[in-house]
PDB file of C-alpha atoms in Angstrom:
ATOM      1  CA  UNK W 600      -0.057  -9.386  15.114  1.00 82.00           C
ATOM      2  CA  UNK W 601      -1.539  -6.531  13.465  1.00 87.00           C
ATOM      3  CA  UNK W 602      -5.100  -6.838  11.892  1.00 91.00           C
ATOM      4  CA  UNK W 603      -6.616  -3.972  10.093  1.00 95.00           C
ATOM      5  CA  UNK W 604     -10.551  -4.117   9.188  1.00 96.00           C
ATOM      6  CA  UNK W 605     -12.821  -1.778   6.647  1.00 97.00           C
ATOM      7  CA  UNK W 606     -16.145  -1.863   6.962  1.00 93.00           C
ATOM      8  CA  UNK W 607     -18.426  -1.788   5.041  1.00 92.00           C
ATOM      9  CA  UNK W 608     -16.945  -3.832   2.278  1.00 93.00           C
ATOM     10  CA  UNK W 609     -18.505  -1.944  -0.288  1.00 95.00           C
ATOM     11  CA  UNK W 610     -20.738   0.942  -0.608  1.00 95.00           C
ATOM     12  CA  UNK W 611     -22.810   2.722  -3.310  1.00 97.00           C
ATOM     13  CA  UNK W 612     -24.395   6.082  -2.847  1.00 96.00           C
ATOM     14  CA  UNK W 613     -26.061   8.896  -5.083  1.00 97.00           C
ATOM     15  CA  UNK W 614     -23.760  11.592  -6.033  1.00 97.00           C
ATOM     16  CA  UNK W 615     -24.180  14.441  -3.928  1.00 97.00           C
ATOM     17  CA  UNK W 616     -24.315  12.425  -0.585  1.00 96.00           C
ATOM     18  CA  UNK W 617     -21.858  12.308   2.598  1.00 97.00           C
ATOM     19  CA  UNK W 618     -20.425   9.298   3.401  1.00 96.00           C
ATOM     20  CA  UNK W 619     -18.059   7.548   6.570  1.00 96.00           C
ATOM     21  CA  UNK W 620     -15.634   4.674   5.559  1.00 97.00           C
ATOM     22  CA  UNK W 621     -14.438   3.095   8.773  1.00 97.00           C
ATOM     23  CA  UNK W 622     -11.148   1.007   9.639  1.00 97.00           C
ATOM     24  CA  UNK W 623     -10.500  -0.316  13.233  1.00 97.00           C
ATOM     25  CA  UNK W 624      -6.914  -2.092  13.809  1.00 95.00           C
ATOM     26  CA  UNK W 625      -6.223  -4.159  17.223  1.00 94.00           C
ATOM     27  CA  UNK W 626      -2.801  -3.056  18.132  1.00 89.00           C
ATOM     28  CA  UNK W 627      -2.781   0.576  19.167  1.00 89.00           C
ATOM     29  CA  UNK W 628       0.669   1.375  19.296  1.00 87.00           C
ATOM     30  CA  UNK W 629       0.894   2.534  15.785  1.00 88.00           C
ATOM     31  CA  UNK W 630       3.277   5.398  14.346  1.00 87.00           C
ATOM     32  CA  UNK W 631       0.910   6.282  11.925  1.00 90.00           C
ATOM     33  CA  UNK W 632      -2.788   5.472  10.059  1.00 93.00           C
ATOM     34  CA  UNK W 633      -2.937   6.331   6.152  1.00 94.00           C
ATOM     35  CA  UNK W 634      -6.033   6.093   3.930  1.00 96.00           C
ATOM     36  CA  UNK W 635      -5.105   5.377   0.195  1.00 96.00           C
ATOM     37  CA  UNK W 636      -7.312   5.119  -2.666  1.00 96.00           C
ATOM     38  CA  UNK W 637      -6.751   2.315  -5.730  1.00 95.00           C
ATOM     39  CA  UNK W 638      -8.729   2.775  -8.884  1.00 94.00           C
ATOM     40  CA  UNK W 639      -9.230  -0.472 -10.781  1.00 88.00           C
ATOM     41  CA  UNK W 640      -5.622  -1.704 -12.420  1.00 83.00           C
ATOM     42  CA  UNK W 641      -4.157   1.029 -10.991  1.00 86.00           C
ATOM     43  CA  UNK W 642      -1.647   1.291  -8.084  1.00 89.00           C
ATOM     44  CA  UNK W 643      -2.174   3.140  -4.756  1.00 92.00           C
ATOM     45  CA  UNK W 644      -2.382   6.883  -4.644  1.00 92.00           C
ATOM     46  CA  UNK W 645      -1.934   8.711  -0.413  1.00 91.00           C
ATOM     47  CA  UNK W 646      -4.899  10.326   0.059  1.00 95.00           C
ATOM     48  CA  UNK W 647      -4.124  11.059   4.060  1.00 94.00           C
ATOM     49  CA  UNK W 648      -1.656  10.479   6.718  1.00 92.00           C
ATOM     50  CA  UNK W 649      -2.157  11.249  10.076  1.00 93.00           C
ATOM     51  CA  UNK W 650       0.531  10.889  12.315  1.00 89.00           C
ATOM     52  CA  UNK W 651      -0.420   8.783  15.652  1.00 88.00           C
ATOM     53  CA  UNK W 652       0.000  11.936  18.070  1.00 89.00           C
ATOM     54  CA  UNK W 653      -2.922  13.852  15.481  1.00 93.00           C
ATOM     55  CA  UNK W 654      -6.458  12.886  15.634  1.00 95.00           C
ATOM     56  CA  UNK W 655      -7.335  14.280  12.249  1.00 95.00           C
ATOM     57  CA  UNK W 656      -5.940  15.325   8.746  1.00 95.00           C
ATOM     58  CA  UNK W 657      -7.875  16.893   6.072  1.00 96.00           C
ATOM     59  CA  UNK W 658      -7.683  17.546   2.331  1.00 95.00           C
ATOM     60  CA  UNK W 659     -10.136  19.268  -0.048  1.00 96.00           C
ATOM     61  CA  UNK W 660     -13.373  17.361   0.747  1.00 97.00           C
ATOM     62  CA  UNK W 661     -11.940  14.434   2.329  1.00 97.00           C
ATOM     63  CA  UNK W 662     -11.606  14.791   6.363  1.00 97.00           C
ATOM     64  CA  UNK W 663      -9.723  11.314   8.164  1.00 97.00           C
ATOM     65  CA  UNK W 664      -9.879  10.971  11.519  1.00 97.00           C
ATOM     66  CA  UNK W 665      -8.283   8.945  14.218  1.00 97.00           C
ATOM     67  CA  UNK W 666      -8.914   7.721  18.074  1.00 96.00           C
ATOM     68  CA  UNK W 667      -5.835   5.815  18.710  1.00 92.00           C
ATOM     69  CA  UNK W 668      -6.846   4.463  22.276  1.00 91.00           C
ATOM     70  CA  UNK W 669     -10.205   3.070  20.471  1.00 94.00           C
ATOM     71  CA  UNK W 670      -8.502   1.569  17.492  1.00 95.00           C
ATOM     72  CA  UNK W 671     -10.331   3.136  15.057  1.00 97.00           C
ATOM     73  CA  UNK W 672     -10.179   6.088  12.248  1.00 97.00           C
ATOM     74  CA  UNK W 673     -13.028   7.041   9.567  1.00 97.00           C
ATOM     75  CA  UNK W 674     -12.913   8.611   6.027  1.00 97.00           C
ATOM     76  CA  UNK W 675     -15.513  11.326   5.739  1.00 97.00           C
ATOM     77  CA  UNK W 676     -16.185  12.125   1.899  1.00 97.00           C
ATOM     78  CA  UNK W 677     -18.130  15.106   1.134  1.00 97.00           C
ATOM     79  CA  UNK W 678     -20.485  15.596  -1.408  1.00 97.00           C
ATOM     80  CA  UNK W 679     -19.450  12.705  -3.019  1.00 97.00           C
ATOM     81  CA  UNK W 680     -18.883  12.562  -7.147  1.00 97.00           C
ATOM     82  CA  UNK W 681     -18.892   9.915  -9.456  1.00 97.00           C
ATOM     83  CA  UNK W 682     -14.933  10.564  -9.848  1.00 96.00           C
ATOM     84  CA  UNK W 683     -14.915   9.612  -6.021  1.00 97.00           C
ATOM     85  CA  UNK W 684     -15.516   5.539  -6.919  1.00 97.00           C
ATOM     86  CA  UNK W 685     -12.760   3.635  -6.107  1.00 97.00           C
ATOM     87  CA  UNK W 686     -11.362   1.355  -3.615  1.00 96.00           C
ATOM     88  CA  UNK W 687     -10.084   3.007   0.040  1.00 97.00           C
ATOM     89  CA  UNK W 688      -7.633   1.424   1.693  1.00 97.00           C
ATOM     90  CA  UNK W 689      -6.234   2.002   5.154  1.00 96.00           C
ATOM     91  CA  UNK W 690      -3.465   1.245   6.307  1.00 94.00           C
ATOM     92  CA  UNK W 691      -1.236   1.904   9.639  1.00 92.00           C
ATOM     93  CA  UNK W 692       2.547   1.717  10.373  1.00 88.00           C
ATOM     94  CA  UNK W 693       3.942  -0.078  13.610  1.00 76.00           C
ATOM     95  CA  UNK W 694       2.748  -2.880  15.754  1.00 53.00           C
ATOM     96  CA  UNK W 695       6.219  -3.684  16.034  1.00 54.00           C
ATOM     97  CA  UNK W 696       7.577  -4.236  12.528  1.00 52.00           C
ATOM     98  CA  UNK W 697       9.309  -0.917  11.502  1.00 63.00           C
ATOM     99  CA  UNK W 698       7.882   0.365   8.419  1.00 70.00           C
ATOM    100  CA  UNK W 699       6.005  -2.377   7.471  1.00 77.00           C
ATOM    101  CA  UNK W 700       2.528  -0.913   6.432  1.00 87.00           C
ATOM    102  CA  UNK W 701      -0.651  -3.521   7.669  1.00 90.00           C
ATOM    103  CA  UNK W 702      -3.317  -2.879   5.245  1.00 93.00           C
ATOM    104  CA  UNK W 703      -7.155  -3.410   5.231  1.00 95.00           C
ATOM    105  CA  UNK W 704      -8.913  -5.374   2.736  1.00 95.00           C
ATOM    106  CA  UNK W 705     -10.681  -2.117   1.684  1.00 95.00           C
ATOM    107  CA  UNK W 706     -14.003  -0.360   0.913  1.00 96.00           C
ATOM    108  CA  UNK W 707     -15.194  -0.138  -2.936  1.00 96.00           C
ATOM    109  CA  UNK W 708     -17.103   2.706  -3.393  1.00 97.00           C
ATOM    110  CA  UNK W 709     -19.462   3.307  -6.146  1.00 97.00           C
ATOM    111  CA  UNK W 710     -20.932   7.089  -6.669  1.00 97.00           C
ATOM    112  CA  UNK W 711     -24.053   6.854  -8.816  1.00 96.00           C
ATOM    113  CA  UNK W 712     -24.714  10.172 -11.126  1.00 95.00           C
TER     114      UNK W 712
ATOM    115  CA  UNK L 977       8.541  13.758 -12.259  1.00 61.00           C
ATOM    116  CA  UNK L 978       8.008   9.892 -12.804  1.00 73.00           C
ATOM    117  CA  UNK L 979       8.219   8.827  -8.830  1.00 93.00           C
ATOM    118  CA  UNK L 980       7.623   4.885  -9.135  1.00 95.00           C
ATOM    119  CA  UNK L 981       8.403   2.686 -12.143  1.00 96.00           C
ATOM    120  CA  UNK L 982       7.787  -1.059 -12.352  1.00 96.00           C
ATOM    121  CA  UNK L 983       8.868  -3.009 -15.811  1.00 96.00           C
ATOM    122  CA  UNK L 984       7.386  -5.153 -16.708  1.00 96.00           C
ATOM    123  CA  UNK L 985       3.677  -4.218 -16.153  1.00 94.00           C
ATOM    124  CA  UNK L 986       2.227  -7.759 -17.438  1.00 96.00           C
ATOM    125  CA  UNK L 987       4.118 -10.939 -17.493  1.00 96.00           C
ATOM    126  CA  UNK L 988       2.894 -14.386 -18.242  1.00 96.00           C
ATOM    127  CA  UNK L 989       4.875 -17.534 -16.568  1.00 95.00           C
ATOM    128  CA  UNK L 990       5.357 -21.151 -17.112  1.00 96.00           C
ATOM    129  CA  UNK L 991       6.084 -22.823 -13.625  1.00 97.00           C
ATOM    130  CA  UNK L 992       9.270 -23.327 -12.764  1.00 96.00           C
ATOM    131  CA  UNK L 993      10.516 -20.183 -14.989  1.00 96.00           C
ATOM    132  CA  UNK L 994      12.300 -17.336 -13.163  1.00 95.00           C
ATOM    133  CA  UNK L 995      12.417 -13.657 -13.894  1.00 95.00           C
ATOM    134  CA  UNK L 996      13.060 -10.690 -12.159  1.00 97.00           C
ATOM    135  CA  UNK L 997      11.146  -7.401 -11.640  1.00 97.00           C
ATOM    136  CA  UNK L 998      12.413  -4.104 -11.279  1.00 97.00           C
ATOM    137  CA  UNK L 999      11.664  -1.114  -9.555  1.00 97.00           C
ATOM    138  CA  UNK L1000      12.785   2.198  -9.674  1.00 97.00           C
ATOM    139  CA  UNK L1001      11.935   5.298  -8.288  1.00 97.00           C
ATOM    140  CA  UNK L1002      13.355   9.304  -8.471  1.00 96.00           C
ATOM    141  CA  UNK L1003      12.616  10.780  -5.802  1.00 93.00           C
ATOM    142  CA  UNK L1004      15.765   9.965  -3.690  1.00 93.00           C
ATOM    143  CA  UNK L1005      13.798   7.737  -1.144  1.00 93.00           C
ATOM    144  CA  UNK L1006      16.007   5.735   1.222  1.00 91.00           C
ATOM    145  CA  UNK L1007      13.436   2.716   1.834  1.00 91.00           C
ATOM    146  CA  UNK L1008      11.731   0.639  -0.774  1.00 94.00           C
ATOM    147  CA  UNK L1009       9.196  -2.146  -0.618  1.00 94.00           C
ATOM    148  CA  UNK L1010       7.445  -5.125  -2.385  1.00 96.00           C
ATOM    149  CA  UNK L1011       4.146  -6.265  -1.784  1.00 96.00           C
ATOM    150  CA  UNK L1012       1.659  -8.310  -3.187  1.00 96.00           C
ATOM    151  CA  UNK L1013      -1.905  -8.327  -3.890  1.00 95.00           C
ATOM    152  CA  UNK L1014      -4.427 -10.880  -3.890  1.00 93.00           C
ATOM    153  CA  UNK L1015      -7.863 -11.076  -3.728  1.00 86.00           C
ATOM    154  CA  UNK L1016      -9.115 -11.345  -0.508  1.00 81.00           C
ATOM    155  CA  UNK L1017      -6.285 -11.255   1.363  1.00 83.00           C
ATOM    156  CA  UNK L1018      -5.058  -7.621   0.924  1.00 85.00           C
ATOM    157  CA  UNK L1019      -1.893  -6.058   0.434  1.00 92.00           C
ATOM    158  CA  UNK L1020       1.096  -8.296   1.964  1.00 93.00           C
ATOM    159  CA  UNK L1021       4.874  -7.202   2.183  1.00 92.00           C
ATOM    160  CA  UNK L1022       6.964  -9.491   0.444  1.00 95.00           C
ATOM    161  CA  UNK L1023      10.924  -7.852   1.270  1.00 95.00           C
ATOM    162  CA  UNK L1024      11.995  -4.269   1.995  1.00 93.00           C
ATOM    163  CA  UNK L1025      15.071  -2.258   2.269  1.00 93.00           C
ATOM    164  CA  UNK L1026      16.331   0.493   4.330  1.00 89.00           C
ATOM    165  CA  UNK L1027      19.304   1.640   2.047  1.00 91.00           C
ATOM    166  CA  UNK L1028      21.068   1.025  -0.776  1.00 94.00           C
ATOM    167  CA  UNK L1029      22.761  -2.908  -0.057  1.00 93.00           C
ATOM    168  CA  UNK L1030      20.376  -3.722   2.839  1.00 93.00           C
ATOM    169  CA  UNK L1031      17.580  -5.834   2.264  1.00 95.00           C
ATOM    170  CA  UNK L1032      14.594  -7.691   5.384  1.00 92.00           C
ATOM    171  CA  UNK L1033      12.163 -10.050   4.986  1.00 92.00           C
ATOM    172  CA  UNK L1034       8.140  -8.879   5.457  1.00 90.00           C
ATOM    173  CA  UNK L1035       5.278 -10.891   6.115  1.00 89.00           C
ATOM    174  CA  UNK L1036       5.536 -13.348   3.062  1.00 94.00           C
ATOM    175  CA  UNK L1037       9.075 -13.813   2.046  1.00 95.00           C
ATOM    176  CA  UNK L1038       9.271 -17.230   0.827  1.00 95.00           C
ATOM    177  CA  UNK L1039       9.857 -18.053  -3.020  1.00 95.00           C
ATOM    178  CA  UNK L1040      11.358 -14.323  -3.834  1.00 97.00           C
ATOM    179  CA  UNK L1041      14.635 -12.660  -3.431  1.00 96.00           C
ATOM    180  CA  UNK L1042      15.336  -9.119  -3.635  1.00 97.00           C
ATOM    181  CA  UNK L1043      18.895  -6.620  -4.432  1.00 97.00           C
ATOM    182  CA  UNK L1044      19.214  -3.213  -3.753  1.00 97.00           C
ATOM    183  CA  UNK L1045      22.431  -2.281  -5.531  1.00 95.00           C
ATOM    184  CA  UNK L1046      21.371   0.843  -6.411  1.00 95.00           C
ATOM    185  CA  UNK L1047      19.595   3.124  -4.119  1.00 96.00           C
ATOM    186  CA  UNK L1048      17.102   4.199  -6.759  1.00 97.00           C
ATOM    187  CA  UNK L1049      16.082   0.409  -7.973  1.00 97.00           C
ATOM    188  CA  UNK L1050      14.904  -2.160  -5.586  1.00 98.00           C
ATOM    189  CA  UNK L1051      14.674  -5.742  -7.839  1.00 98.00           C
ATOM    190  CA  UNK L1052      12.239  -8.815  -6.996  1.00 97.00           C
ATOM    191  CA  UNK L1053      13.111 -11.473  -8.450  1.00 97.00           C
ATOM    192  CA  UNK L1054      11.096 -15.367  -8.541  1.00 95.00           C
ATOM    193  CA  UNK L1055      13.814 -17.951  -9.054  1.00 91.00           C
ATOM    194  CA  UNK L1056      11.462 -21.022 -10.052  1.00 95.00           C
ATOM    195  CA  UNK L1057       7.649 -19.600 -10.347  1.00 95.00           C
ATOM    196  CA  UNK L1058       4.959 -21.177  -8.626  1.00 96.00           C
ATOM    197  CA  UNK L1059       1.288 -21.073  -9.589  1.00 96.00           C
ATOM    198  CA  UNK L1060       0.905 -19.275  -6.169  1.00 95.00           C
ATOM    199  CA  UNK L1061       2.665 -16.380  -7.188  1.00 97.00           C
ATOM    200  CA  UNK L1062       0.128 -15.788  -9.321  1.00 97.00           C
ATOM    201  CA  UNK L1063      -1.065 -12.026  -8.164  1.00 96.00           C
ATOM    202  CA  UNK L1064      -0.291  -8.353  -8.546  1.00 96.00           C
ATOM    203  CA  UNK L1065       3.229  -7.197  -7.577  1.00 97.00           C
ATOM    204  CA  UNK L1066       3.655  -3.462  -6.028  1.00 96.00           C
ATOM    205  CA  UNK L1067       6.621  -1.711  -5.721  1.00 96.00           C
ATOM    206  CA  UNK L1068       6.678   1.428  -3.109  1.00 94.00           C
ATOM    207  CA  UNK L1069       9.014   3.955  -1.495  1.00 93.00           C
ATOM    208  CA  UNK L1070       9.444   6.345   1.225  1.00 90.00           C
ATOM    209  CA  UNK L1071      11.708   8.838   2.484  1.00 87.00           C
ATOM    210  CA  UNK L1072      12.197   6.811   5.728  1.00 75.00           C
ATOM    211  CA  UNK L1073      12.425  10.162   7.999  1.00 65.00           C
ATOM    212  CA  UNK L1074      10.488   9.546  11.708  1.00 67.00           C
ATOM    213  CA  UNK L1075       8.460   6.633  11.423  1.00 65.00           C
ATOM    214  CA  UNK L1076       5.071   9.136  12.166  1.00 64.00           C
ATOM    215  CA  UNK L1077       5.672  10.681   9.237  1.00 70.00           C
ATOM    216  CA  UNK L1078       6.396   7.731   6.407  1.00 78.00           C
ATOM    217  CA  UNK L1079       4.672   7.917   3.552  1.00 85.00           C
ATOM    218  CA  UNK L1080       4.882   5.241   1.342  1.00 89.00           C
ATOM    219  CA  UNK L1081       4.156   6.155  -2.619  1.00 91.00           C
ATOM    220  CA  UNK L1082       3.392   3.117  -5.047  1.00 93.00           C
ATOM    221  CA  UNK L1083       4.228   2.346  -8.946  1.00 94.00           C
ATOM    222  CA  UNK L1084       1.295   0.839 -10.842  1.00 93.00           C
ATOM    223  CA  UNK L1085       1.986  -2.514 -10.236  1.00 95.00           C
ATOM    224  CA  UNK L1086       2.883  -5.733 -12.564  1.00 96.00           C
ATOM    225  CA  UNK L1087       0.448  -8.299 -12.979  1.00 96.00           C
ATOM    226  CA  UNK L1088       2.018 -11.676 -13.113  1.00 97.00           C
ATOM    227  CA  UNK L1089       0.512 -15.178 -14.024  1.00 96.00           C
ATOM    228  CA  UNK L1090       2.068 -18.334 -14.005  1.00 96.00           C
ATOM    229  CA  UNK L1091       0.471 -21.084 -15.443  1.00 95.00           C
TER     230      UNK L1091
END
């Protein structure tokens, strides 16, 4: 069975400041790893997708990358900004159950000003 | 462009009441999904579809049933609620082209309570 893991739980940083969100999964023979981001009562919005033969996808100042054999992918946030906080959810397709998306339990980042 | 649409957004339940929640999205996506999410335990798929008239069971089926008459409306429904069920319903979809390549888009969710 599929288990996907975030670490750290939750994270606050100044604005301004880099940051690395991590998720690890345990079966590697995924299709594909996406990173999603869920502001509070909101639904999910796609931040990234990277397809299991890529190991990284970027957009704007977000960069996701992924090491399949390892099991693991990070979220690298530049210069972060208080719009940034949120919770970031990954999440990978396969495993064996088509489609079926296996999310983590996610990271809740707070950006200071 | 409205993508994903769930009705109701809040809904408050006696046990043993049913209702039914709808999803609908315009994009033209073949697959559609229902999860759930609860605290602590992440986002779970409830039922899915492939295609309009198809319908599978996810990872926590039990207590729900789902139609897909339409292809743009996928419908959860809770015959006889449960305080368990108690949680925050999503509705996604996705083109379902190559697997690599499936990206799943969400509605806003509906938060349910039953009491």
């Amino acid at each position: 069975k599929q288990e996907v893991t975030q670490i750290p739980a939750a994270l606050s940083v100044p604005e301004g400041e880099n940051l690395v969100l991590n998720c690890s999964f345990t079966d590697s023979a995924i299709y594909n790893l996406q990173w999603f981001r869920q502001d509070p009562g909101k639904g999910l919005t796609s931040l990234l997708l990277i397809q299991s033969s890529q190991r990284e996808q970027t957009s704007g100042r977000l960069n996701a990358s992924l090491d399949k054999s390892s099991g693991r992918s990070t979220l690298y946030i530049a210069a972060s900004q208080p719009g940034d906080s949120a919770t970031y959810l990954c999440a990978v397709t396969g495993g064996g159950s088509n489609y079926k998306l296996t999310f983590g339990k996610g990271t809740l980042l707070t950006v200071n000003p | 462009n409205a993508g994903v649409t769930q009705t109701p957004k809040f809904r408050v339940l006696k046990t043993g009441q049913s209702m039914t929640l709808l999803c609908a999205q315009d994009m033209n996506h073949e697959y559609m999904y229902w999860y759930r999410q609860d605290p602590g335990m992440g986002l779970r798929l409830i039922h899915y579809s492939v295609g309009e008239g198809t319908t599978a069971k996810g990872e926590v089926p039990d207590g729900y049933n789902v139609s897909r008459l339409k292809k743009q409306n996928f419908l959860l429904g809770l015959e006889s609620a449960a305080p368990s069920q108690t949680s925050v319903y999503f509705c996604a979809s996705s083109r379902g082209q190559t697997l690599a390549k499936n990206i799943q888009y969400f509605g806003a969710g509906t938060r349910l309570s039953v009491l």
